[in-house]
Amino acid sequence: MCGRFTLIHSVEALVEAFEIEEVLFTPSPSYNIPPGQVVPAVVCEGGVRKLVGLKWGLVPAWAEDPKIGNRMINARAETVASKPAFRDAFRKRRCIVPASGFYEWKRENSGKEPYYFYRPDGKPLGMAGIHERWVSPEGDELHTCAIITVDSLPPVSEVHGRMPLLLDGEELSLYLDPEAPLPRVARLLSSFTPPPLSCHRVSRAVNSPAVDAPVCIERV
């Protein structure tokens, strides 16, 4: 799963990396983003790429209780196109969640140890996601998202069995395009070329969402 990530790149860096044309949400730098927070996401609407804010934890439009989002932080690539909670969003409301890096935990003799994954070239990662709009009986809107996960590839597979679906370049553009043929988009779920990743072990300080500081990504 993907349950924690960082975003320390500037908005200007995100605009350049993801060819964003409209900035509707300005995120604050964070070294430890947990589920439930409003996170930045790139969406394509009317042919325009926009940076918006979405609460991490997807609430389907048909949900009676928005608390369902607490357990909908990830959508498995194997079922995102067919599972009732996700399939409509996958067809119509895809997004990219930018990240500077993400954490995964490895079971070791001393317990679960956190590792930090990031691009060695310093560029932001693009995590494939889906998003939804939920409206309460009172008319209040809630915009939410989930991050798609896949079976891990090296080097993540040495630490954990799942990782975010990471897209770049033409694959990222295809995924964001709402007019793209769905079969082509669906193929990305099992056939994609992730960017190179570096990793190192970090402090268990990251285990606490209350800790949001550079110590979270420092090598130990």
PDB file of C-alpha atoms in Angstrom:
ATOM      1  CA  MET A   1       0.000   0.000   0.000  1.00  0.00           C
ATOM      2  CA  CYS A   2       0.966   3.647  -0.109  1.00  0.00           C
ATOM      3  CA  GLY A   3       0.166   5.189   3.249  1.00  0.00           C
ATOM      4  CA  ARG A   4       2.598   8.073   3.629  1.00  0.00           C
ATOM      5  CA  PHE A   5       4.473  10.377   1.269  1.00  0.00           C
ATOM      6  CA  THR A   6       6.307  13.699   1.069  1.00  0.00           C
ATOM      7  CA  LEU A   7       5.932  16.825  -1.010  1.00  0.00           C
ATOM      8  CA  ILE A   8       8.725  19.329  -0.612  1.00  0.00           C
ATOM      9  CA  HIS A   9       8.944  20.529  -4.213  1.00  0.00           C
ATOM     10  CA  SER A  10       7.773  24.077  -4.882  1.00  0.00           C
ATOM     11  CA  VAL A  11       4.587  24.818  -6.787  1.00  0.00           C
ATOM     12  CA  GLU A  12       6.778  26.206  -9.556  1.00  0.00           C
ATOM     13  CA  ALA A  13       8.587  22.863  -9.820  1.00  0.00           C
ATOM     14  CA  LEU A  14       5.255  21.019 -10.021  1.00  0.00           C
ATOM     15  CA  VAL A  15       3.975  23.385 -12.713  1.00  0.00           C
ATOM     16  CA  GLU A  16       7.073  22.689 -14.801  1.00  0.00           C
ATOM     17  CA  ALA A  17       7.190  18.936 -14.208  1.00  0.00           C
ATOM     18  CA  PHE A  18       3.502  18.273 -14.892  1.00  0.00           C
ATOM     19  CA  GLU A  19       2.802  21.062 -17.410  1.00  0.00           C
ATOM     20  CA  ILE A  20       0.143  22.568 -15.155  1.00  0.00           C
ATOM     21  CA  GLU A  21      -1.757  25.528 -16.615  1.00  0.00           C
ATOM     22  CA  GLU A  22      -3.977  26.531 -13.687  1.00  0.00           C
ATOM     23  CA  VAL A  23      -3.011  26.463  -9.999  1.00  0.00           C
ATOM     24  CA  LEU A  24      -6.171  26.262  -7.890  1.00  0.00           C
ATOM     25  CA  PHE A  25      -4.491  24.836  -4.772  1.00  0.00           C
ATOM     26  CA  THR A  26      -1.138  25.732  -3.245  1.00  0.00           C
ATOM     27  CA  PRO A  27       0.206  22.965  -0.992  1.00  0.00           C
ATOM     28  CA  SER A  28       2.480  23.593   1.954  1.00  0.00           C
ATOM     29  CA  PRO A  29       5.740  21.606   2.012  1.00  0.00           C
ATOM     30  CA  SER A  30       5.390  18.409   4.049  1.00  0.00           C
ATOM     31  CA  TYR A  31       7.791  15.613   4.974  1.00  0.00           C
ATOM     32  CA  ASN A  32       5.068  13.309   6.287  1.00  0.00           C
ATOM     33  CA  ILE A  33       1.664  13.363   4.570  1.00  0.00           C
ATOM     34  CA  PRO A  34      -0.828  10.859   6.050  1.00  0.00           C
ATOM     35  CA  PRO A  35      -4.276   9.853   4.782  1.00  0.00           C
ATOM     36  CA  GLY A  36      -7.071  12.285   5.557  1.00  0.00           C
ATOM     37  CA  GLN A  37      -5.126  15.381   4.546  1.00  0.00           C
ATOM     38  CA  VAL A  38      -5.931  17.541   1.537  1.00  0.00           C
ATOM     39  CA  VAL A  39      -3.239  16.749  -1.021  1.00  0.00           C
ATOM     40  CA  PRO A  40      -2.385  18.316  -4.381  1.00  0.00           C
ATOM     41  CA  ALA A  41      -3.565  16.534  -7.509  1.00  0.00           C
ATOM     42  CA  VAL A  42      -3.216  17.195 -11.218  1.00  0.00           C
ATOM     43  CA  VAL A  43      -6.446  16.827 -13.191  1.00  0.00           C
ATOM     44  CA  CYS A  44      -7.239  17.495 -16.838  1.00  0.00           C
ATOM     45  CA  GLU A  45     -10.516  19.312 -17.464  1.00  0.00           C
ATOM     46  CA  GLY A  46     -11.461  20.705 -20.864  1.00  0.00           C
ATOM     47  CA  GLY A  47      -7.956  20.010 -22.105  1.00  0.00           C
ATOM     48  CA  VAL A  48      -6.442  22.126 -19.319  1.00  0.00           C
ATOM     49  CA  ARG A  49      -4.194  20.665 -16.615  1.00  0.00           C
ATOM     50  CA  LYS A  50      -5.074  22.018 -13.197  1.00  0.00           C
ATOM     51  CA  LEU A  51      -3.527  21.647  -9.749  1.00  0.00           C
ATOM     52  CA  VAL A  52      -6.354  21.103  -7.266  1.00  0.00           C
ATOM     53  CA  GLY A  53      -6.719  19.992  -3.653  1.00  0.00           C
ATOM     54  CA  LEU A  54      -8.328  16.625  -2.843  1.00  0.00           C
ATOM     55  CA  LYS A  55      -8.807  14.918   0.512  1.00  0.00           C
ATOM     56  CA  TRP A  56      -6.842  11.659   0.565  1.00  0.00           C
ATOM     57  CA  GLY A  57      -9.371   8.870   1.131  1.00  0.00           C
ATOM     58  CA  LEU A  58     -11.912   8.319  -1.641  1.00  0.00           C
ATOM     59  CA  VAL A  59     -15.618   8.727  -0.893  1.00  0.00           C
ATOM     60  CA  PRO A  60     -17.767   7.285  -3.721  1.00  0.00           C
ATOM     61  CA  ALA A  61     -20.597   9.515  -4.909  1.00  0.00           C
ATOM     62  CA  TRP A  62     -23.146   6.938  -3.724  1.00  0.00           C
ATOM     63  CA  ALA A  63     -21.731   6.579  -0.198  1.00  0.00           C
ATOM     64  CA  GLU A  64     -24.104   7.267   2.695  1.00  0.00           C
ATOM     65  CA  ASP A  65     -21.315   8.048   5.160  1.00  0.00           C
ATOM     66  CA  PRO A  66     -18.145   9.949   4.145  1.00  0.00           C
ATOM     67  CA  LYS A  67     -16.204   8.053   6.813  1.00  0.00           C
ATOM     68  CA  ILE A  68     -15.861   5.267   4.240  1.00  0.00           C
ATOM     69  CA  GLY A  69     -12.991   7.346   2.872  1.00  0.00           C
ATOM     70  CA  ASN A  70     -10.869   6.427   5.896  1.00  0.00           C
ATOM     71  CA  ARG A  71     -10.322   2.968   4.413  1.00  0.00           C
ATOM     72  CA  MET A  72     -10.255   3.996   0.737  1.00  0.00           C
ATOM     73  CA  ILE A  73      -6.786   5.525   0.552  1.00  0.00           C
ATOM     74  CA  ASN A  74      -5.546   3.038  -2.069  1.00  0.00           C
ATOM     75  CA  ALA A  75      -7.114   1.322  -5.069  1.00  0.00           C
ATOM     76  CA  ARG A  76      -5.468  -1.868  -6.320  1.00  0.00           C
ATOM     77  CA  ALA A  77      -4.560  -1.788 -10.019  1.00  0.00           C
ATOM     78  CA  GLU A  78      -5.942  -5.309 -10.376  1.00  0.00           C
ATOM     79  CA  THR A  79      -9.483  -4.226  -9.418  1.00  0.00           C
ATOM     80  CA  VAL A  80      -9.712  -0.446  -9.879  1.00  0.00           C
ATOM     81  CA  ALA A  81     -11.465  -0.814 -13.245  1.00  0.00           C
ATOM     82  CA  SER A  82     -14.090  -3.245 -11.924  1.00  0.00           C
ATOM     83  CA  LYS A  83     -14.688  -2.590  -8.219  1.00  0.00           C
ATOM     84  CA  PRO A  84     -17.924  -0.603  -7.677  1.00  0.00           C
ATOM     85  CA  ALA A  85     -16.235   1.894  -5.367  1.00  0.00           C
ATOM     86  CA  PHE A  86     -13.605   2.800  -7.959  1.00  0.00           C
ATOM     87  CA  ARG A  87     -14.654   1.904 -11.505  1.00  0.00           C
ATOM     88  CA  ASP A  88     -16.624   5.052 -12.345  1.00  0.00           C
ATOM     89  CA  ALA A  89     -13.810   7.291 -11.111  1.00  0.00           C
ATOM     90  CA  PHE A  90     -11.256   5.271 -13.080  1.00  0.00           C
ATOM     91  CA  ARG A  91     -13.270   5.724 -16.252  1.00  0.00           C
ATOM     92  CA  LYS A  92     -14.011   9.412 -15.851  1.00  0.00           C
ATOM     93  CA  ARG A  93     -11.956  11.040 -13.090  1.00  0.00           C
ATOM     94  CA  ARG A  94      -8.288  10.127 -13.172  1.00  0.00           C
ATOM     95  CA  CYS A  95      -5.605  12.260 -11.561  1.00  0.00           C
ATOM     96  CA  ILE A  96      -1.916  12.390 -10.730  1.00  0.00           C
ATOM     97  CA  VAL A  97      -0.844  12.974  -7.132  1.00  0.00           C
ATOM     98  CA  PRO A  98       2.601  14.643  -7.108  1.00  0.00           C
ATOM     99  CA  ALA A  99       5.120  13.523  -4.500  1.00  0.00           C
ATOM    100  CA  SER A 100       8.737  14.195  -3.701  1.00  0.00           C
ATOM    101  CA  GLY A 101       8.982  10.656  -2.349  1.00  0.00           C
ATOM    102  CA  PHE A 102       7.080   7.974  -0.466  1.00  0.00           C
ATOM    103  CA  TYR A 103       7.641   5.662   2.496  1.00  0.00           C
ATOM    104  CA  GLU A 104       7.273   1.906   2.821  1.00  0.00           C
ATOM    105  CA  TRP A 105       7.961  -0.296   5.845  1.00  0.00           C
ATOM    106  CA  LYS A 106      10.014  -3.505   5.909  1.00  0.00           C
ATOM    107  CA  ARG A 107       9.584  -6.243   8.488  1.00  0.00           C
ATOM    108  CA  GLU A 108      12.949  -6.887  10.152  1.00  0.00           C
ATOM    109  CA  ASN A 109      14.069  -8.616  13.337  1.00  0.00           C
ATOM    110  CA  SER A 110      13.974  -5.290  15.135  1.00  0.00           C
ATOM    111  CA  GLY A 111      10.431  -4.586  13.933  1.00  0.00           C
ATOM    112  CA  LYS A 112       9.070  -2.570  11.025  1.00  0.00           C
ATOM    113  CA  GLU A 113      11.708  -0.238   9.601  1.00  0.00           C
ATOM    114  CA  PRO A 114      10.731   2.689   7.327  1.00  0.00           C
ATOM    115  CA  TYR A 115      12.412   3.319   3.974  1.00  0.00           C
ATOM    116  CA  TYR A 116      12.168   6.399   1.792  1.00  0.00           C
ATOM    117  CA  PHE A 117      11.914   6.176  -2.016  1.00  0.00           C
ATOM    118  CA  TYR A 118      12.555   9.074  -4.390  1.00  0.00           C
ATOM    119  CA  ARG A 119      13.887   9.931  -7.842  1.00  0.00           C
ATOM    120  CA  PRO A 120      17.689  10.194  -7.976  1.00  0.00           C
ATOM    121  CA  ASP A 121      17.396  13.073 -10.462  1.00  0.00           C
ATOM    122  CA  GLY A 122      15.489  15.139  -7.910  1.00  0.00           C
ATOM    123  CA  LYS A 123      12.310  15.443  -9.970  1.00  0.00           C
ATOM    124  CA  PRO A 124       8.858  14.898  -8.432  1.00  0.00           C
ATOM    125  CA  LEU A 125       7.066  11.570  -8.768  1.00  0.00           C
ATOM    126  CA  GLY A 126       3.660  11.225 -10.395  1.00  0.00           C
ATOM    127  CA  MET A 127       1.428   8.761  -8.520  1.00  0.00           C
ATOM    128  CA  ALA A 128      -1.631   7.648 -10.490  1.00  0.00           C
ATOM    129  CA  GLY A 129      -4.903   8.255  -8.701  1.00  0.00           C
ATOM    130  CA  ILE A 130      -8.645   8.578  -9.064  1.00  0.00           C
ATOM    131  CA  HIS A 131     -10.940  11.229  -7.636  1.00  0.00           C
ATOM    132  CA  GLU A 132     -14.577  11.673  -6.702  1.00  0.00           C
ATOM    133  CA  ARG A 133     -17.114  14.360  -5.784  1.00  0.00           C
ATOM    134  CA  TRP A 134     -19.475  13.538  -2.919  1.00  0.00           C
ATOM    135  CA  VAL A 135     -22.400  15.753  -1.905  1.00  0.00           C
ATOM    136  CA  SER A 136     -23.959  15.614   1.561  1.00  0.00           C
ATOM    137  CA  PRO A 137     -27.745  15.809   2.101  1.00  0.00           C
ATOM    138  CA  GLU A 138     -27.175  19.447   3.091  1.00  0.00           C
ATOM    139  CA  GLY A 139     -25.443  20.179  -0.214  1.00  0.00           C
ATOM    140  CA  ASP A 140     -21.855  20.315   1.079  1.00  0.00           C
ATOM    141  CA  GLU A 141     -19.288  19.010  -1.403  1.00  0.00           C
ATOM    142  CA  LEU A 142     -16.323  16.787  -0.591  1.00  0.00           C
ATOM    143  CA  HIS A 143     -13.629  16.174  -3.211  1.00  0.00           C
ATOM    144  CA  THR A 144     -11.519  13.099  -2.472  1.00  0.00           C
ATOM    145  CA  CYS A 145      -8.945  10.794  -4.044  1.00  0.00           C
ATOM    146  CA  ALA A 146      -7.240   7.416  -3.792  1.00  0.00           C
ATOM    147  CA  ILE A 147      -3.785   6.369  -4.981  1.00  0.00           C
ATOM    148  CA  ILE A 148      -3.511   3.327  -7.242  1.00  0.00           C
ATOM    149  CA  THR A 149      -1.070   0.616  -6.145  1.00  0.00           C
ATOM    150  CA  VAL A 150       0.627  -2.214  -8.037  1.00  0.00           C
ATOM    151  CA  ASP A 151       2.854  -5.180  -7.240  1.00  0.00           C
ATOM    152  CA  SER A 152       6.230  -3.760  -6.299  1.00  0.00           C
ATOM    153  CA  LEU A 153       9.177  -3.557  -8.649  1.00  0.00           C
ATOM    154  CA  PRO A 154      12.828  -3.184  -7.566  1.00  0.00           C
ATOM    155  CA  PRO A 155      13.991  -1.492  -5.432  1.00  0.00           C
ATOM    156  CA  VAL A 156      10.622  -1.260  -3.627  1.00  0.00           C
ATOM    157  CA  SER A 157      10.085  -5.031  -3.845  1.00  0.00           C
ATOM    158  CA  GLU A 158      13.049  -5.519  -1.506  1.00  0.00           C
ATOM    159  CA  VAL A 159      11.094  -3.660   1.179  1.00  0.00           C
ATOM    160  CA  HIS A 160       7.359  -4.077   0.554  1.00  0.00           C
ATOM    161  CA  GLY A 161       5.008  -6.000  -1.722  1.00  0.00           C
ATOM    162  CA  ARG A 162       3.052  -2.997  -3.037  1.00  0.00           C
ATOM    163  CA  MET A 163       3.968   0.426  -4.396  1.00  0.00           C
ATOM    164  CA  PRO A 164       2.205   3.394  -6.018  1.00  0.00           C
ATOM    165  CA  LEU A 165       1.604   3.248  -9.763  1.00  0.00           C
ATOM    166  CA  LEU A 166       4.256   5.735 -10.914  1.00  0.00           C
ATOM    167  CA  LEU A 167       3.793   7.330 -14.327  1.00  0.00           C
ATOM    168  CA  ASP A 168       5.981   9.649 -16.349  1.00  0.00           C
ATOM    169  CA  GLY A 169       6.133  11.238 -19.785  1.00  0.00           C
ATOM    170  CA  GLU A 170       3.744   9.925 -22.425  1.00  0.00           C
ATOM    171  CA  GLU A 171       2.253   7.353 -20.048  1.00  0.00           C
ATOM    172  CA  LEU A 172       1.340  10.100 -17.604  1.00  0.00           C
ATOM    173  CA  SER A 173      -0.228  12.164 -20.393  1.00  0.00           C
ATOM    174  CA  LEU A 174      -2.246   9.172 -21.587  1.00  0.00           C
ATOM    175  CA  TYR A 175      -3.491   8.469 -18.075  1.00  0.00           C
ATOM    176  CA  LEU A 176      -4.628  12.056 -17.516  1.00  0.00           C
ATOM    177  CA  ASP A 177      -6.364  12.391 -20.896  1.00  0.00           C
ATOM    178  CA  PRO A 178     -10.136  12.025 -20.289  1.00  0.00           C
ATOM    179  CA  GLU A 179     -10.625  11.313 -24.002  1.00  0.00           C
ATOM    180  CA  ALA A 180      -8.084   8.469 -24.137  1.00  0.00           C
ATOM    181  CA  PRO A 181      -9.519   5.037 -25.048  1.00  0.00           C
ATOM    182  CA  LEU A 182     -10.138   3.180 -21.793  1.00  0.00           C
ATOM    183  CA  PRO A 183      -8.458  -0.068 -22.970  1.00  0.00           C
ATOM    184  CA  ARG A 184      -5.209   1.863 -23.554  1.00  0.00           C
ATOM    185  CA  VAL A 185      -5.434   3.474 -20.130  1.00  0.00           C
ATOM    186  CA  ALA A 186      -6.208   0.114 -18.505  1.00  0.00           C
ATOM    187  CA  ARG A 187      -3.073  -1.412 -20.038  1.00  0.00           C
ATOM    188  CA  LEU A 188      -0.986   1.022 -18.007  1.00  0.00           C
ATOM    189  CA  LEU A 189      -2.140  -0.783 -14.868  1.00  0.00           C
ATOM    190  CA  SER A 190      -0.033  -3.811 -15.754  1.00  0.00           C
ATOM    191  CA  SER A 191       2.450  -2.447 -18.291  1.00  0.00           C
ATOM    192  CA  PHE A 192       4.175   0.801 -17.376  1.00  0.00           C
ATOM    193  CA  THR A 193       7.713   2.140 -17.143  1.00  0.00           C
ATOM    194  CA  PRO A 194       8.344   3.675 -13.722  1.00  0.00           C
ATOM    195  CA  PRO A 195      11.098   6.253 -13.277  1.00  0.00           C
ATOM    196  CA  PRO A 196      14.336   5.148 -11.589  1.00  0.00           C
ATOM    197  CA  LEU A 197      14.137   5.136  -7.800  1.00  0.00           C
ATOM    198  CA  SER A 198      16.677   5.503  -5.022  1.00  0.00           C
ATOM    199  CA  CYS A 199      15.994   4.594  -1.409  1.00  0.00           C
ATOM    200  CA  HIS A 200      17.450   4.604   2.067  1.00  0.00           C
ATOM    201  CA  ARG A 201      16.336   3.669   5.558  1.00  0.00           C
ATOM    202  CA  VAL A 202      14.996   6.510   7.680  1.00  0.00           C
ATOM    203  CA  SER A 203      14.144   7.167  11.312  1.00  0.00           C
ATOM    204  CA  ARG A 204      11.089   5.642  12.952  1.00  0.00           C
ATOM    205  CA  ALA A 205      10.115   9.231  13.698  1.00  0.00           C
ATOM    206  CA  VAL A 206       8.133   9.060  10.459  1.00  0.00           C
ATOM    207  CA  ASN A 207       5.826   6.496  12.089  1.00  0.00           C
ATOM    208  CA  SER A 208       4.042   9.371  13.812  1.00  0.00           C
ATOM    209  CA  PRO A 209       2.011  11.651  11.514  1.00  0.00           C
ATOM    210  CA  ALA A 210       2.619  14.386  14.079  1.00  0.00           C
ATOM    211  CA  VAL A 211       6.289  14.503  13.073  1.00  0.00           C
ATOM    212  CA  ASP A 212       6.631  16.634   9.947  1.00  0.00           C
ATOM    213  CA  ALA A 213      10.247  17.722   9.632  1.00  0.00           C
ATOM    214  CA  PRO A 214      13.406  17.030   7.581  1.00  0.00           C
ATOM    215  CA  VAL A 215      14.390  14.314  10.081  1.00  0.00           C
ATOM    216  CA  CYS A 216      11.739  12.123   8.421  1.00  0.00           C
ATOM    217  CA  ILE A 217      13.782  11.719   5.229  1.00  0.00           C
ATOM    218  CA  GLU A 218      17.287  11.708   6.706  1.00  0.00           C
ATOM    219  CA  ARG A 219      19.320   8.542   6.157  1.00  0.00           C
ATOM    220  CA  VAL A 220      20.014   6.416   9.246  1.00  0.00           C
TER     221      VAL A 220
END
